[in-house]
Coordinates of C-alpha atoms in Angstrom, one line a residue:
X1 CA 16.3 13.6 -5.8
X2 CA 15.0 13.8 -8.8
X3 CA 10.7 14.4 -8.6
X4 CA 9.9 12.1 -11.9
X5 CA 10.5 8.7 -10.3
X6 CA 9.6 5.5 -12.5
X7 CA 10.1 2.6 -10.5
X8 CA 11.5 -0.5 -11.6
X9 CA 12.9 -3.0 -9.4
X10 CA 15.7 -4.1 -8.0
X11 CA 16.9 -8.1 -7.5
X12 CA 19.3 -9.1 -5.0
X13 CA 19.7 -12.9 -5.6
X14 CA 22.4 -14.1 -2.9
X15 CA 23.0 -17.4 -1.2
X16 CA 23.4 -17.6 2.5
X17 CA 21.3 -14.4 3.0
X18 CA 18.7 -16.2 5.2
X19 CA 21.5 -17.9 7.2
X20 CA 22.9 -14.5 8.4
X21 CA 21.8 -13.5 12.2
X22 CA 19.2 -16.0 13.0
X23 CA 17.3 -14.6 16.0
X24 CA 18.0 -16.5 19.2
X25 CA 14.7 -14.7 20.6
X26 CA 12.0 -17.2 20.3
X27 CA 9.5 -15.0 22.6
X28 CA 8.8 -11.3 23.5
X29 CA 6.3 -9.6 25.8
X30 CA 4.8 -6.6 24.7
X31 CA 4.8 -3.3 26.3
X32 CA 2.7 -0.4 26.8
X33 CA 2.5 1.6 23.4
X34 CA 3.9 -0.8 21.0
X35 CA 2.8 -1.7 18.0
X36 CA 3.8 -4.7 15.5
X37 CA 6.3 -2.7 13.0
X38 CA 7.9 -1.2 16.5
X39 CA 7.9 -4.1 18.4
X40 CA 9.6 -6.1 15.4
X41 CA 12.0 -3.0 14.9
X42 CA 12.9 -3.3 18.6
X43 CA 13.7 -6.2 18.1
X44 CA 15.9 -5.7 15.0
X45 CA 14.1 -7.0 12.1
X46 CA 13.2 -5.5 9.2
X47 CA 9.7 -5.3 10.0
X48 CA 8.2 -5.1 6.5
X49 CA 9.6 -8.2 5.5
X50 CA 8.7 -10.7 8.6
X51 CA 5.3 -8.9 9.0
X52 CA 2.6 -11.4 7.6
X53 CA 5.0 -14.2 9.2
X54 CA 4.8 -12.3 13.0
X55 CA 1.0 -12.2 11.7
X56 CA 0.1 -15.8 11.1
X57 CA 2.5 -16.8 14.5
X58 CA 0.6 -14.7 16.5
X59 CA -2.9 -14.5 15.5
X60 CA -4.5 -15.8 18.6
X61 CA -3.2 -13.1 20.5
X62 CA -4.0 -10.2 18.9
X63 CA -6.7 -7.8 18.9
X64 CA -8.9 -7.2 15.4
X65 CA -5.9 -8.9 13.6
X66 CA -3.3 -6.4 14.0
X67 CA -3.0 -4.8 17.5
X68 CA -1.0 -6.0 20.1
X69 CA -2.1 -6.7 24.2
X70 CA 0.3 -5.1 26.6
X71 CA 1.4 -7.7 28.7
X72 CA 0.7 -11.0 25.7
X73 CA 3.3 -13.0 25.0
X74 CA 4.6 -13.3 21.3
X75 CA 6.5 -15.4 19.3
X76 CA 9.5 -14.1 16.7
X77 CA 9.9 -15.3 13.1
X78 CA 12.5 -17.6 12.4
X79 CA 14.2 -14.8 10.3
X80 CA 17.4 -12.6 9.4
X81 CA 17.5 -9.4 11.8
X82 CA 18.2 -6.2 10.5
X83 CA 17.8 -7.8 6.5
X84 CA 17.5 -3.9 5.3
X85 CA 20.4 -2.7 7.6
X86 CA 22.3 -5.7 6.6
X87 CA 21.6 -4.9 2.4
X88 CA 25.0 -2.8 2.2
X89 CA 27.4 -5.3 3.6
X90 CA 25.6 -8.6 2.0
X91 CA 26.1 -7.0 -1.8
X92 CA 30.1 -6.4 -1.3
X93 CA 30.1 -10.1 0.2
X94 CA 28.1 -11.6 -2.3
X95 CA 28.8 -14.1 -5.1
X96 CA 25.8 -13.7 -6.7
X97 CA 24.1 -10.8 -7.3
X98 CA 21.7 -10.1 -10.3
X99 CA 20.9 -6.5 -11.1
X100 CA 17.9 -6.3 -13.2
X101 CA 17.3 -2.4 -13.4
X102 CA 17.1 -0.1 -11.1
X103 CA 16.8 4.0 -9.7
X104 CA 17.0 5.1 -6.3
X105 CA 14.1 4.3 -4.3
X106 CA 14.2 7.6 -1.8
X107 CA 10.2 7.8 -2.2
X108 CA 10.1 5.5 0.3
X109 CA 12.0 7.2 2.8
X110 CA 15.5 6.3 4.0
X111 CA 14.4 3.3 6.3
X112 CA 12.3 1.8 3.7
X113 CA 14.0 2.4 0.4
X114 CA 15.3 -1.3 -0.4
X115 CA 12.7 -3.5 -2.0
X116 CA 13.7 -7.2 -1.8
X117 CA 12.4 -9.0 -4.3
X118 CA 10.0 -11.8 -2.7
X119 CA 8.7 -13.3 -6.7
X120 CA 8.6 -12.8 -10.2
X121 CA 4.7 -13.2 -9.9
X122 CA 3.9 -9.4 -11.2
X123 CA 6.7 -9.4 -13.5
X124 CA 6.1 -7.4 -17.2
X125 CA 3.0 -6.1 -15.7
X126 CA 2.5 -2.1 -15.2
X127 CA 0.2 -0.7 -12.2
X128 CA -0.5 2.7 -11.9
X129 CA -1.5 4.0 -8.8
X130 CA -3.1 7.3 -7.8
X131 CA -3.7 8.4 -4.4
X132 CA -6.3 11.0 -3.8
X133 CA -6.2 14.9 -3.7
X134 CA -2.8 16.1 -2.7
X135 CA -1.5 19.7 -3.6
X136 CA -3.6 22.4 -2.6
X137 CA -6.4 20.3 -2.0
X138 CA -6.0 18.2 1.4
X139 CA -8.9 16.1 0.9
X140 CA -11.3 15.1 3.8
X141 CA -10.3 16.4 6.9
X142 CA -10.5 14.7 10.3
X143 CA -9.8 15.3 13.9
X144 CA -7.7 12.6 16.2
X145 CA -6.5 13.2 18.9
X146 CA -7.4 16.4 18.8
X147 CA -5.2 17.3 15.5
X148 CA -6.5 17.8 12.3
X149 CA -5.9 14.9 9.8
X150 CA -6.3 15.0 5.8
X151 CA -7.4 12.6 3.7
X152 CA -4.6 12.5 1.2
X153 CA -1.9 12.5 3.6
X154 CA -3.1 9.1 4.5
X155 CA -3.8 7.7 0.8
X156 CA -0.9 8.5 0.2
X157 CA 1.1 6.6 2.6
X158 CA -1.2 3.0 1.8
X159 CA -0.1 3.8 -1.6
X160 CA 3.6 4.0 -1.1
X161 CA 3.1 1.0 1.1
X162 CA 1.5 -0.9 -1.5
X163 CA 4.0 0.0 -4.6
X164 CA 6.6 -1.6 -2.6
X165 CA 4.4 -4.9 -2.4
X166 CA 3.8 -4.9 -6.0
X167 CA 7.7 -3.8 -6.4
X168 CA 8.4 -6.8 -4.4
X169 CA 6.4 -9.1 -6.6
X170 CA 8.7 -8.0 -9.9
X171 CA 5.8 -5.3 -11.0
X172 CA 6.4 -2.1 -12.8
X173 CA 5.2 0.6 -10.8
X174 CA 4.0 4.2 -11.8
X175 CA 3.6 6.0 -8.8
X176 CA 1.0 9.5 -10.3
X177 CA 1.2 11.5 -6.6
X178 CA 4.5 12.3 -5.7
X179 CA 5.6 13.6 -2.5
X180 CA 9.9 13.7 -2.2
X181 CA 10.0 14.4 1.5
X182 CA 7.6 11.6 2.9
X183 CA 8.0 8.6 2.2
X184 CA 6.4 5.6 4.0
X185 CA 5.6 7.0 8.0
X186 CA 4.9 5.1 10.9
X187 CA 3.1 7.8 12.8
X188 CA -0.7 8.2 13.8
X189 CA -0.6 11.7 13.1
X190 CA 0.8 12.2 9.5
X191 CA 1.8 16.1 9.2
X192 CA -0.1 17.7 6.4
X193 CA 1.7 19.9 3.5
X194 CA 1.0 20.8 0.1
X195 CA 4.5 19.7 -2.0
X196 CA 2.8 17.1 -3.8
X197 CA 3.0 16.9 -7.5
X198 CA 1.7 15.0 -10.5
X199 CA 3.8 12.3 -12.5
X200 CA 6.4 13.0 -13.4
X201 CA 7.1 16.6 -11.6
X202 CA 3.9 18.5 -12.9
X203 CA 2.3 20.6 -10.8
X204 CA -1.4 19.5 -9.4
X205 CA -4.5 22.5 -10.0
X206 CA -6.6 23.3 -7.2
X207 CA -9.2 23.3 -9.7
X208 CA -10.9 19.9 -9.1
X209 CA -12.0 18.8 -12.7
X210 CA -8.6 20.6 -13.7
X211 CA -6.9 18.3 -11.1
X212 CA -8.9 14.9 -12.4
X213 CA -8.0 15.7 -16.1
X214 CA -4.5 16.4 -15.3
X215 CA -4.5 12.2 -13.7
X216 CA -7.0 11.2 -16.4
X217 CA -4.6 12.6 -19.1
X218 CA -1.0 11.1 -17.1
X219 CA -2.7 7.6 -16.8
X220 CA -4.0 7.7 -20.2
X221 CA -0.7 8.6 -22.2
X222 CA 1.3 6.2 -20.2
X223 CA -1.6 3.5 -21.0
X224 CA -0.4 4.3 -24.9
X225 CA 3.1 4.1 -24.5
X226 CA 2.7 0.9 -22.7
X227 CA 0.1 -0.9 -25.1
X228 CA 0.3 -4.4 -25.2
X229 CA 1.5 -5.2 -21.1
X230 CA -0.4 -5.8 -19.0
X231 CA -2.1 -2.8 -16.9
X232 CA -4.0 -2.0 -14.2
X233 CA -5.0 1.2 -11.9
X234 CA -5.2 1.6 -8.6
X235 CA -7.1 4.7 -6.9
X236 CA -7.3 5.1 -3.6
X237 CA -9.2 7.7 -1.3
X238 CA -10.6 7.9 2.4
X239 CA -14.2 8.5 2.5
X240 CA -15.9 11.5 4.4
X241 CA -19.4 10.8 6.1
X242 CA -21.4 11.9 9.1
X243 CA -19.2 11.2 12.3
X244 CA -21.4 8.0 13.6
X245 CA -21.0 6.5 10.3
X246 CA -18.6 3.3 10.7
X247 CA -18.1 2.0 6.8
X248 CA -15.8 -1.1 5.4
X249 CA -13.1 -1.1 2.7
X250 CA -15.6 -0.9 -0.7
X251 CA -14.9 -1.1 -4.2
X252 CA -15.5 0.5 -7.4
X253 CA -15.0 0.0 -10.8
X254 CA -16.6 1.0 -14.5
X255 CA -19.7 -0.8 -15.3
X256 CA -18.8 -2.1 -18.7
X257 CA -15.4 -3.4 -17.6
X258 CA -15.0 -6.8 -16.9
X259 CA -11.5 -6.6 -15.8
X260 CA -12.2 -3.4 -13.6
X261 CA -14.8 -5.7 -12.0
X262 CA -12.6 -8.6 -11.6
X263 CA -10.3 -7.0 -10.0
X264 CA -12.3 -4.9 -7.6
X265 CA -13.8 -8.4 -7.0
X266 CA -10.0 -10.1 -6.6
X267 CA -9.7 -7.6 -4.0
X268 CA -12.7 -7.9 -2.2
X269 CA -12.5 -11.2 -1.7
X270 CA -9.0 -11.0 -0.5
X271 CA -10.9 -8.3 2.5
X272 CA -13.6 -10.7 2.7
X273 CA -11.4 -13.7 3.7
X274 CA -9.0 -11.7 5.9
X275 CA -12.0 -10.7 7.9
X276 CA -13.1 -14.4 8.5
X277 CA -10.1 -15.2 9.4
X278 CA -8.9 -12.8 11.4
X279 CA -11.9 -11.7 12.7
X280 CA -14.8 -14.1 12.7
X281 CA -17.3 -12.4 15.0
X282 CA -17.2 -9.4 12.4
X283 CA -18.8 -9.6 8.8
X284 CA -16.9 -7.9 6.4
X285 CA -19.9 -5.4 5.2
X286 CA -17.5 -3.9 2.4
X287 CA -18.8 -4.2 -1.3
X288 CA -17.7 -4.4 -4.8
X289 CA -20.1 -2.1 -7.7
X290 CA -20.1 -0.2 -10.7
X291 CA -19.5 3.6 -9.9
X292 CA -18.7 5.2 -13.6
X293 CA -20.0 8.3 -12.4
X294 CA -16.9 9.1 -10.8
X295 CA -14.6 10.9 -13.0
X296 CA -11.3 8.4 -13.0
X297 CA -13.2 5.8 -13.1
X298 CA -15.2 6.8 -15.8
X299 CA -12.0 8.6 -18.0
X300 CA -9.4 6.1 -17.7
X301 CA -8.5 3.6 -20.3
X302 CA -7.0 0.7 -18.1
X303 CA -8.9 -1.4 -16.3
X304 CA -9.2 -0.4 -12.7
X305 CA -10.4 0.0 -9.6
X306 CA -11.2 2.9 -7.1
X307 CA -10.8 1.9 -3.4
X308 CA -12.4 3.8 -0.4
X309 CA -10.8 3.2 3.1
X310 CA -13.0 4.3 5.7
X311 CA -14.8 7.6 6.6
X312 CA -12.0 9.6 8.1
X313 CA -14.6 11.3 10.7
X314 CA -15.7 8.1 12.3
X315 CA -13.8 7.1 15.6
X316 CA -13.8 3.2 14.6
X317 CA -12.7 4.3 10.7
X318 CA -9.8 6.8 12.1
X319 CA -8.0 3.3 13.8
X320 CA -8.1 1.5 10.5
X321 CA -5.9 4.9 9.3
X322 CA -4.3 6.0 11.8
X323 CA -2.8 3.1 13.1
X324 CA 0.8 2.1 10.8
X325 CA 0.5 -1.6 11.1
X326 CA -3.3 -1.4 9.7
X327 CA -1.9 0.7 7.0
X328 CA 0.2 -2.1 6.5
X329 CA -2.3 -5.1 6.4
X330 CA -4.7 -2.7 4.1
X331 CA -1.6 -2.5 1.5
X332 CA -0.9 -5.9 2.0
X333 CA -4.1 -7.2 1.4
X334 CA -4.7 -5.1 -1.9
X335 CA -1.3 -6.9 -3.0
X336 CA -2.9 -10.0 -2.5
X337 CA -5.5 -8.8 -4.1
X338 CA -3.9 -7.8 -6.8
X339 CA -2.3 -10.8 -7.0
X340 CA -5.3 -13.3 -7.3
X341 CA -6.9 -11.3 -9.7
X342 CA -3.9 -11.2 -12.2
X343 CA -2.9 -15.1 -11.5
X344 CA -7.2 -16.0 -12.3
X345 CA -7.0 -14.4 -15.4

């Protein structure tokens, strides 16, 4: 595969899709050890896609939102098993079909490289994202579980995740870390290397303001070439603070942008309502402010926000990361953050 990947996405517009291999499984209990995305894969569904249905279904009986109870009964969404598996098969029977534009999607990985379009609502708008550190410079490190755990290994994957929302929603995508050989992971521990490079193949500096100017300078050309569109940029880090310290999912963005702050804001209330509903004896203690100190957010010409996860030493933070199917709900809900801030404009 090719390392300069520009995204673009791909439409598969067929009738009788959602008619093929109903479950008959209205119930399942769970076991020991799983999680959502493997229960739902046991199961033979494309997880990804029946996700925030399994979600809303099962809501009562989950713990902080997204974790199953051994032994808890759940109920399965009325969906097509296998819809990924299945992709090959329903485009030779199909009658209509309706390739927009498309390249090979690999950067996902080889069980998650078909995006199914879900809307047109992102459609003619550009995102870049940017996930922190990568190359020679790991990031923050961690330990769970008594292995050591890096900071950009794990940006990287809630990036991934949430260019195939955005994908989903008929966005461009411009993906500005690369790694060829990861691709989305459902593990706890994601092995750390040092093979990623900058849009499209460039290599990154371990020089840190070397390293920022090389993203400053991608972002900012790309910005030109697409003037006009629509655009926004994503960054996205994992905090490192004194182990006891327990943070929320804050945002920043530059102080004289009103669009930065509007979407940071989008987003934040997207987290905000998530945690009231999905956890009401929690406040959401996450916050929304002007940081232009910080060198990307001060540099870069679109309008964008920087988002910090958690603080990868903290036991309590480390679940939020670790765990796949939270790495899931945090792309998911920047989506939908995403989405409200482009559809209030």
């Amino acid at each position: 595969m090719r390392k300069s990947f520009f995204l673009y996405v791909f439409v598969l517009l067929f009738s009788g899709m959602y008619g093929i291999a109903q479950n008959s499984l209205n119930s399942v209990t769970a076991q020991p050890g799983d999680g959502i995305l493997s229960l739902l894969r046991k199961q033979g569904y494309d997880p990804y896609a029946v996700y925030d249905e399994f979600i809303t279904l099962n809501h009562h009986v989950l713990q902080d939102s997204v974790h199953l109870i051994a032994g808890k009964v759940y109920l399965m969404p009325d969906a097509p098993l296998a819809t990924v598996t299945l992709v090959d098969s329903i485009q030779k029977q199909a009658t209509k079909i309706k390739e927009i534009e498309s390249v090979s999607y690999e950067i996902f990985g080889e069980k998650n490289k078909t995006v199914i379009a879900k809307s047109e609502r992102l459609k003619g708008n550009v995102y870049y994202l940017v996930s922190g550190h990568g190359g020679p410079d790991p990031g923050a490190m961690g330990v769970y579980a008594g292995k050591t755990i890096a900071e950009d290994e794990y940006a990287y994957d809630i990036t991934l995740r949430l260019a195939k929302e955005l994908l989903a929603h008929g966005a461009m995508v411009y993906l500005i870390i690369q790694d060829e050989n990861d691709g989305i992971r459902d593990d706890f521990v994601l092995e750390i290397d040092h093979d990623e490079v900058a849009y499209p193949d460039k290599t990154i500096p371990l020089n840190q303001v070397a390293r920022l100017k090389q993203r400053v300078d991608i972002v900012n050309d790309l910005y030109k070439d697409n003037k006009g569109k629509y655009q926004r940029l994503i960054v996205t880090h994992v905090d490192s603070r004194s182990v006891g310290q327990n943070i929320d999912v804050f945002f920043y963005h530059h102080e004289h942008s009103k669009n930065g702050k509007k979407l940071a804001e989008s987003i934040h209330k997207t987290f905000d309502a998530k945690y009231k509903k999905y956890q009401p004896n929690r406040s959401y203690a996450g916050t929304f402010e002007d940081r232009t100190s910080l060198y990307l957010v001060k540099k870069t010409h679109p309008a964008m926000t920087f988002i910090e996860i958690g603080n990868i030493r903290n036991a309590k933070d480390q679940v939020r990361i670790v765990d796949p199917d939270n790495r899931q709900a945090l792309a998911k809900w920047i989506s939908e953050g995403v989405l409200l801030d482009f559809e209030e404009k």
